[in-house]
Coordinates of C-alpha atoms in Angstrom, one line a residue:
M1 CA 2.2 -50.0 -15.6
E2 CA 2.0 -46.9 -17.4
A3 CA 5.4 -45.5 -17.4
P4 CA 5.7 -42.0 -14.8
R5 CA 5.5 -39.0 -16.7
S6 CA 6.1 -36.0 -14.3
P7 CA 9.1 -34.8 -12.7
M8 CA 7.6 -35.0 -9.3
L9 CA 6.7 -38.7 -9.6
L10 CA 10.0 -39.7 -11.0
L11 CA 11.7 -38.2 -8.0
L12 CA 9.4 -39.7 -5.6
L13 CA 10.1 -43.2 -7.2
A14 CA 13.7 -42.3 -7.1
V15 CA 13.4 -41.6 -3.3
L16 CA 11.3 -44.6 -2.6
G17 CA 13.3 -46.9 -4.4
A18 CA 16.5 -45.4 -2.2
L19 CA 14.6 -45.8 0.9
W20 CA 13.4 -49.5 0.3
A21 CA 16.4 -50.6 -1.6
G22 CA 17.5 -54.2 -0.7
G23 CA 14.1 -55.7 0.4
N24 CA 12.7 -58.5 -1.7
T25 CA 9.2 -59.1 -0.4
F26 CA 6.0 -56.9 0.7
E27 CA 6.0 -59.3 3.7
T28 CA 5.2 -56.8 6.7
H29 CA 7.7 -56.8 9.8
I30 CA 6.0 -53.7 11.6
I31 CA 8.5 -51.4 13.6
G32 CA 11.2 -52.8 11.8
G33 CA 11.3 -55.7 14.4
R34 CA 13.9 -54.0 17.0
E35 CA 12.8 -54.2 20.7
A36 CA 13.1 -50.9 22.2
A37 CA 15.3 -50.9 25.2
P38 CA 13.4 -51.0 28.3
N39 CA 12.4 -47.7 30.0
S40 CA 13.6 -45.8 26.8
H41 CA 10.4 -44.6 26.0
P42 CA 8.9 -43.7 29.6
Y43 CA 6.2 -41.8 28.0
M44 CA 4.5 -44.1 26.0
V45 CA 0.9 -45.5 27.1
S46 CA -1.1 -48.2 26.3
L47 CA -4.9 -47.8 25.7
Q48 CA -6.6 -50.9 26.8
K49 CA -10.4 -52.6 26.7
S50 CA -10.8 -55.5 29.0
G51 CA -6.8 -55.7 29.3
S52 CA -6.1 -55.9 25.6
H53 CA -4.3 -53.1 23.9
L54 CA -6.2 -50.9 21.5
C55 CA -3.7 -48.3 20.8
G56 CA -0.9 -46.2 21.7
G57 CA -0.5 -42.9 23.6
V58 CA 1.8 -40.4 24.6
L59 CA 2.0 -38.8 28.4
V60 CA 2.2 -35.1 27.6
H61 CA 1.5 -34.1 31.2
R62 CA 1.2 -35.4 34.6
Q63 CA -2.3 -36.0 33.9
W64 CA -3.0 -35.8 30.3
V65 CA -2.6 -38.4 27.5
L66 CA -2.4 -37.4 24.0
T67 CA -3.6 -40.3 21.5
A68 CA -5.4 -40.4 18.2
A69 CA -9.2 -39.7 18.2
H70 CA -10.3 -42.5 15.8
C71 CA -9.0 -44.5 18.6
L72 CA -11.8 -43.7 20.9
T73 CA -14.7 -45.8 19.6
H74 CA -15.6 -47.6 22.9
P75 CA -17.2 -46.2 25.9
T76 CA -14.9 -44.5 28.0
Q77 CA -15.9 -46.6 31.0
L78 CA -14.5 -49.7 29.7
L79 CA -11.3 -48.2 28.6
R80 CA -7.8 -48.2 30.7
L81 CA -4.7 -46.3 30.4
V82 CA -1.5 -48.4 31.1
L83 CA 1.8 -46.4 32.1
G84 CA 4.9 -47.4 33.0
L85 CA 5.2 -50.6 30.3
H86 CA 7.7 -52.3 28.4
V87 CA 6.0 -55.8 27.8
L88 CA 1.9 -55.9 27.3
G89 CA 0.7 -57.9 30.4
D90 CA 3.2 -57.2 32.7
P91 CA 2.6 -54.8 36.0
G92 CA 2.2 -51.3 34.9
L93 CA 0.3 -48.1 36.5
T94 CA -3.2 -48.6 35.4
C95 CA -5.1 -45.2 35.2
H96 CA -9.1 -44.7 34.6
I97 CA -10.0 -41.8 32.2
R98 CA -11.5 -39.2 33.8
Q99 CA -12.4 -37.2 30.6
V100 CA -12.0 -37.5 26.7
V101 CA -11.6 -34.3 24.7
L102 CA -11.4 -35.0 21.0
H103 CA -10.2 -32.3 19.1
P104 CA -13.1 -30.2 17.7
E105 CA -12.5 -30.2 14.3
Y106 CA -12.0 -34.0 14.4
K107 CA -13.3 -35.9 11.2
P108 CA -13.7 -39.5 11.3
A109 CA -12.4 -41.8 8.3
P110 CA -12.6 -42.1 5.2
H111 CA -11.8 -38.2 5.5
L112 CA -9.4 -38.3 8.6
E113 CA -8.5 -35.0 9.7
N114 CA -7.7 -33.3 13.0
D115 CA -7.0 -36.8 14.5
L116 CA -6.1 -35.9 17.8
A117 CA -7.7 -36.6 21.5
L118 CA -6.6 -35.7 25.0
L119 CA -7.4 -38.0 27.6
K120 CA -7.4 -36.8 31.3
L121 CA -6.1 -39.4 34.3
D122 CA -8.0 -40.2 37.0
G123 CA -4.8 -38.6 39.1
K124 CA -1.3 -37.1 38.4
V125 CA 1.5 -39.4 38.0
K126 CA 4.6 -39.3 39.8
P127 CA 7.4 -38.7 37.2
S128 CA 10.1 -41.9 37.6
K129 CA 12.5 -43.7 35.5
T130 CA 9.7 -45.7 33.9
I131 CA 7.2 -43.2 33.5
K132 CA 7.6 -39.6 32.6
P133 CA 6.0 -36.9 30.3
L134 CA 7.1 -35.8 26.8
A135 CA 7.3 -32.4 25.9
L136 CA 5.3 -30.7 23.5
P137 CA 7.1 -29.0 20.3
R138 CA 8.4 -25.6 21.0
G139 CA 7.2 -24.0 17.4
R140 CA 4.3 -24.4 15.4
Q141 CA 5.6 -25.9 12.2
A142 CA 5.2 -29.4 11.0
V143 CA 8.4 -31.5 10.9
A144 CA 10.4 -30.6 7.4
A145 CA 10.8 -33.2 4.8
G146 CA 13.7 -35.2 5.1
A147 CA 13.9 -35.1 9.1
R148 CA 15.0 -38.1 10.7
C149 CA 12.5 -39.6 13.1
S150 CA 11.3 -42.4 15.1
V151 CA 7.8 -44.4 16.2
A152 CA 7.2 -46.9 18.8
G153 CA 4.5 -49.1 19.5
W154 CA 3.0 -52.4 20.3
G155 CA 1.6 -52.9 17.2
V156 CA 1.4 -56.2 14.8
T157 CA 4.6 -57.6 13.7
H158 CA 3.7 -59.3 10.8
Q159 CA 0.7 -58.5 8.3
G160 CA -2.4 -60.2 10.0
G161 CA -0.6 -61.3 12.8
Q162 CA -0.7 -60.7 16.6
L163 CA 0.4 -57.5 19.0
T164 CA 3.8 -57.7 20.1
R165 CA 4.4 -58.2 23.8
A166 CA 7.4 -56.0 23.9
L167 CA 7.4 -52.4 22.9
Q168 CA 9.1 -51.8 19.1
E169 CA 10.8 -48.8 17.9
L170 CA 11.6 -48.1 14.0
D171 CA 13.6 -45.1 12.7
M172 CA 11.8 -43.3 9.6
R173 CA 12.3 -40.4 8.0
V174 CA 9.7 -37.4 6.7
L175 CA 8.6 -37.7 2.9
D176 CA 7.7 -34.1 1.3
A177 CA 3.9 -34.1 1.5
R178 CA 3.7 -32.8 -2.4
M179 CA 5.1 -36.2 -2.9
C180 CA 2.8 -37.9 -1.1
N181 CA -0.1 -36.2 -2.3
N182 CA 0.8 -37.4 -5.9
S183 CA -2.0 -39.4 -7.5
R184 CA -0.4 -42.7 -7.3
F185 CA 0.1 -42.2 -3.4
W186 CA -2.5 -40.2 -1.3
N187 CA -4.1 -38.4 -3.9
G188 CA -4.1 -35.2 -2.2
D189 CA -5.3 -36.5 1.3
I190 CA -2.3 -35.2 2.9
S191 CA -2.7 -31.7 5.0
P192 CA 0.0 -29.5 5.6
R193 CA -0.9 -30.6 9.5
M194 CA 0.1 -34.2 8.5
I195 CA 3.5 -35.8 8.5
C196 CA 4.0 -38.7 5.7
L197 CA 6.5 -41.1 6.8
A198 CA 8.6 -44.0 5.0
A199 CA 10.9 -46.3 6.8
Y200 CA 14.3 -47.4 5.4
S201 CA 13.3 -50.5 4.1
K202 CA 10.1 -51.7 2.1
N203 CA 9.5 -54.5 4.6
Q204 CA 9.2 -52.4 7.5
A205 CA 6.1 -49.8 8.6
P206 CA 4.2 -48.8 11.6
C207 CA 0.8 -50.5 11.4
K208 CA -2.8 -49.1 12.5
Q209 CA -3.3 -52.5 14.0
G210 CA -2.0 -51.4 17.6
D211 CA 0.6 -48.5 16.6
S212 CA -2.4 -46.0 16.0
G213 CA -1.9 -43.2 18.4
G214 CA 1.4 -43.8 19.4
P215 CA 3.9 -41.0 19.2
V216 CA 6.4 -39.9 16.4
T217 CA 9.8 -38.2 17.9
C218 CA 12.0 -36.3 15.3
S219 CA 13.9 -34.5 18.1
R220 CA 15.0 -35.2 21.2
G221 CA 12.6 -34.9 24.0
Q222 CA 9.4 -33.9 22.1
V223 CA 6.4 -35.1 20.4
A224 CA 6.2 -34.5 16.8
G225 CA 3.4 -36.2 15.5
I226 CA 0.8 -39.1 16.6
L227 CA 0.2 -41.8 14.2
S228 CA -3.0 -41.4 12.4
F229 CA -3.7 -43.7 9.2
G230 CA -2.0 -45.9 7.0
F231 CA -2.9 -48.7 4.3
K232 CA -4.8 -52.0 5.1
V233 CA -1.5 -53.6 3.6
C234 CA 0.9 -51.7 6.0
T235 CA 3.9 -51.8 3.8
N236 CA 2.3 -50.7 0.5
I237 CA 5.0 -48.3 -0.6
F238 CA 2.7 -46.2 -2.5
K239 CA 0.6 -45.6 1.0
P240 CA 3.3 -44.4 3.3
P241 CA 2.0 -44.1 6.9
V242 CA 0.7 -40.6 8.1
A243 CA 0.9 -39.0 11.5
T244 CA -0.9 -36.0 12.6
A245 CA 1.5 -33.6 13.2
V246 CA 1.2 -31.8 16.9
A247 CA 3.1 -28.6 16.5
P248 CA 0.2 -27.1 14.7
Y249 CA -2.1 -28.0 17.7
T250 CA 0.3 -27.2 20.7
S251 CA -2.2 -23.8 21.3
W252 CA -5.2 -26.1 21.6
I253 CA -3.5 -28.8 23.7
K254 CA -2.3 -26.3 26.1
K255 CA -5.7 -24.7 26.3
V256 CA -7.4 -27.9 27.3
I257 CA -4.4 -29.1 29.6
G258 CA -4.7 -25.5 31.2
H259 CA -8.5 -25.6 31.8

């Protein structure tokens, strides 16, 4: 491999080396293998087809769920939203989707941009210990580099494996977008409306297989991002997972919910 030449790349490699120090394989352990405490994420939603989990989502209003637009590849009538879950398959509140609102500037893969969708439930939910909306960001600036965040989801727990049954969570940190846009990483694909994430071990990462659409939380009680895309090998350290930042879209979200 050619030796790194730019100061930015040297800095990025140093940061990644510190983040993933101690791991000795590229075998994937999605979401770090830590089961979340039951009811600790009452805003989590499972988007399902025929009882099978497809994507995550986050309840942001008593009648609205925020998720990734790329998760909506099936006819709406075949999809259901299940709230109040900890273990997939356990009883939860199953809701029909009354309306799907994709962001008007959503661009599908391979140039995934504005990857957000709002799903309207067929009725308003009553907040409880197991079901509770998560607040939108108060400001409009995306999360700053270095911020400590966490993700949660029911995605696969090893590369090519099955979905986990119990909700998993993983602590992460935000990487500098300029670093993530380096030619050896995402090569300019990271926009100011995206959040580039890194775990604290090289064998940890959220995975698009089941974790897409799930929330990124960086400050207590607010949704900072929605998991959007990553590499086919989820723990490839040169392709960190990326979320759509929610703060720049709060006006659109509030407008849709208000109508």
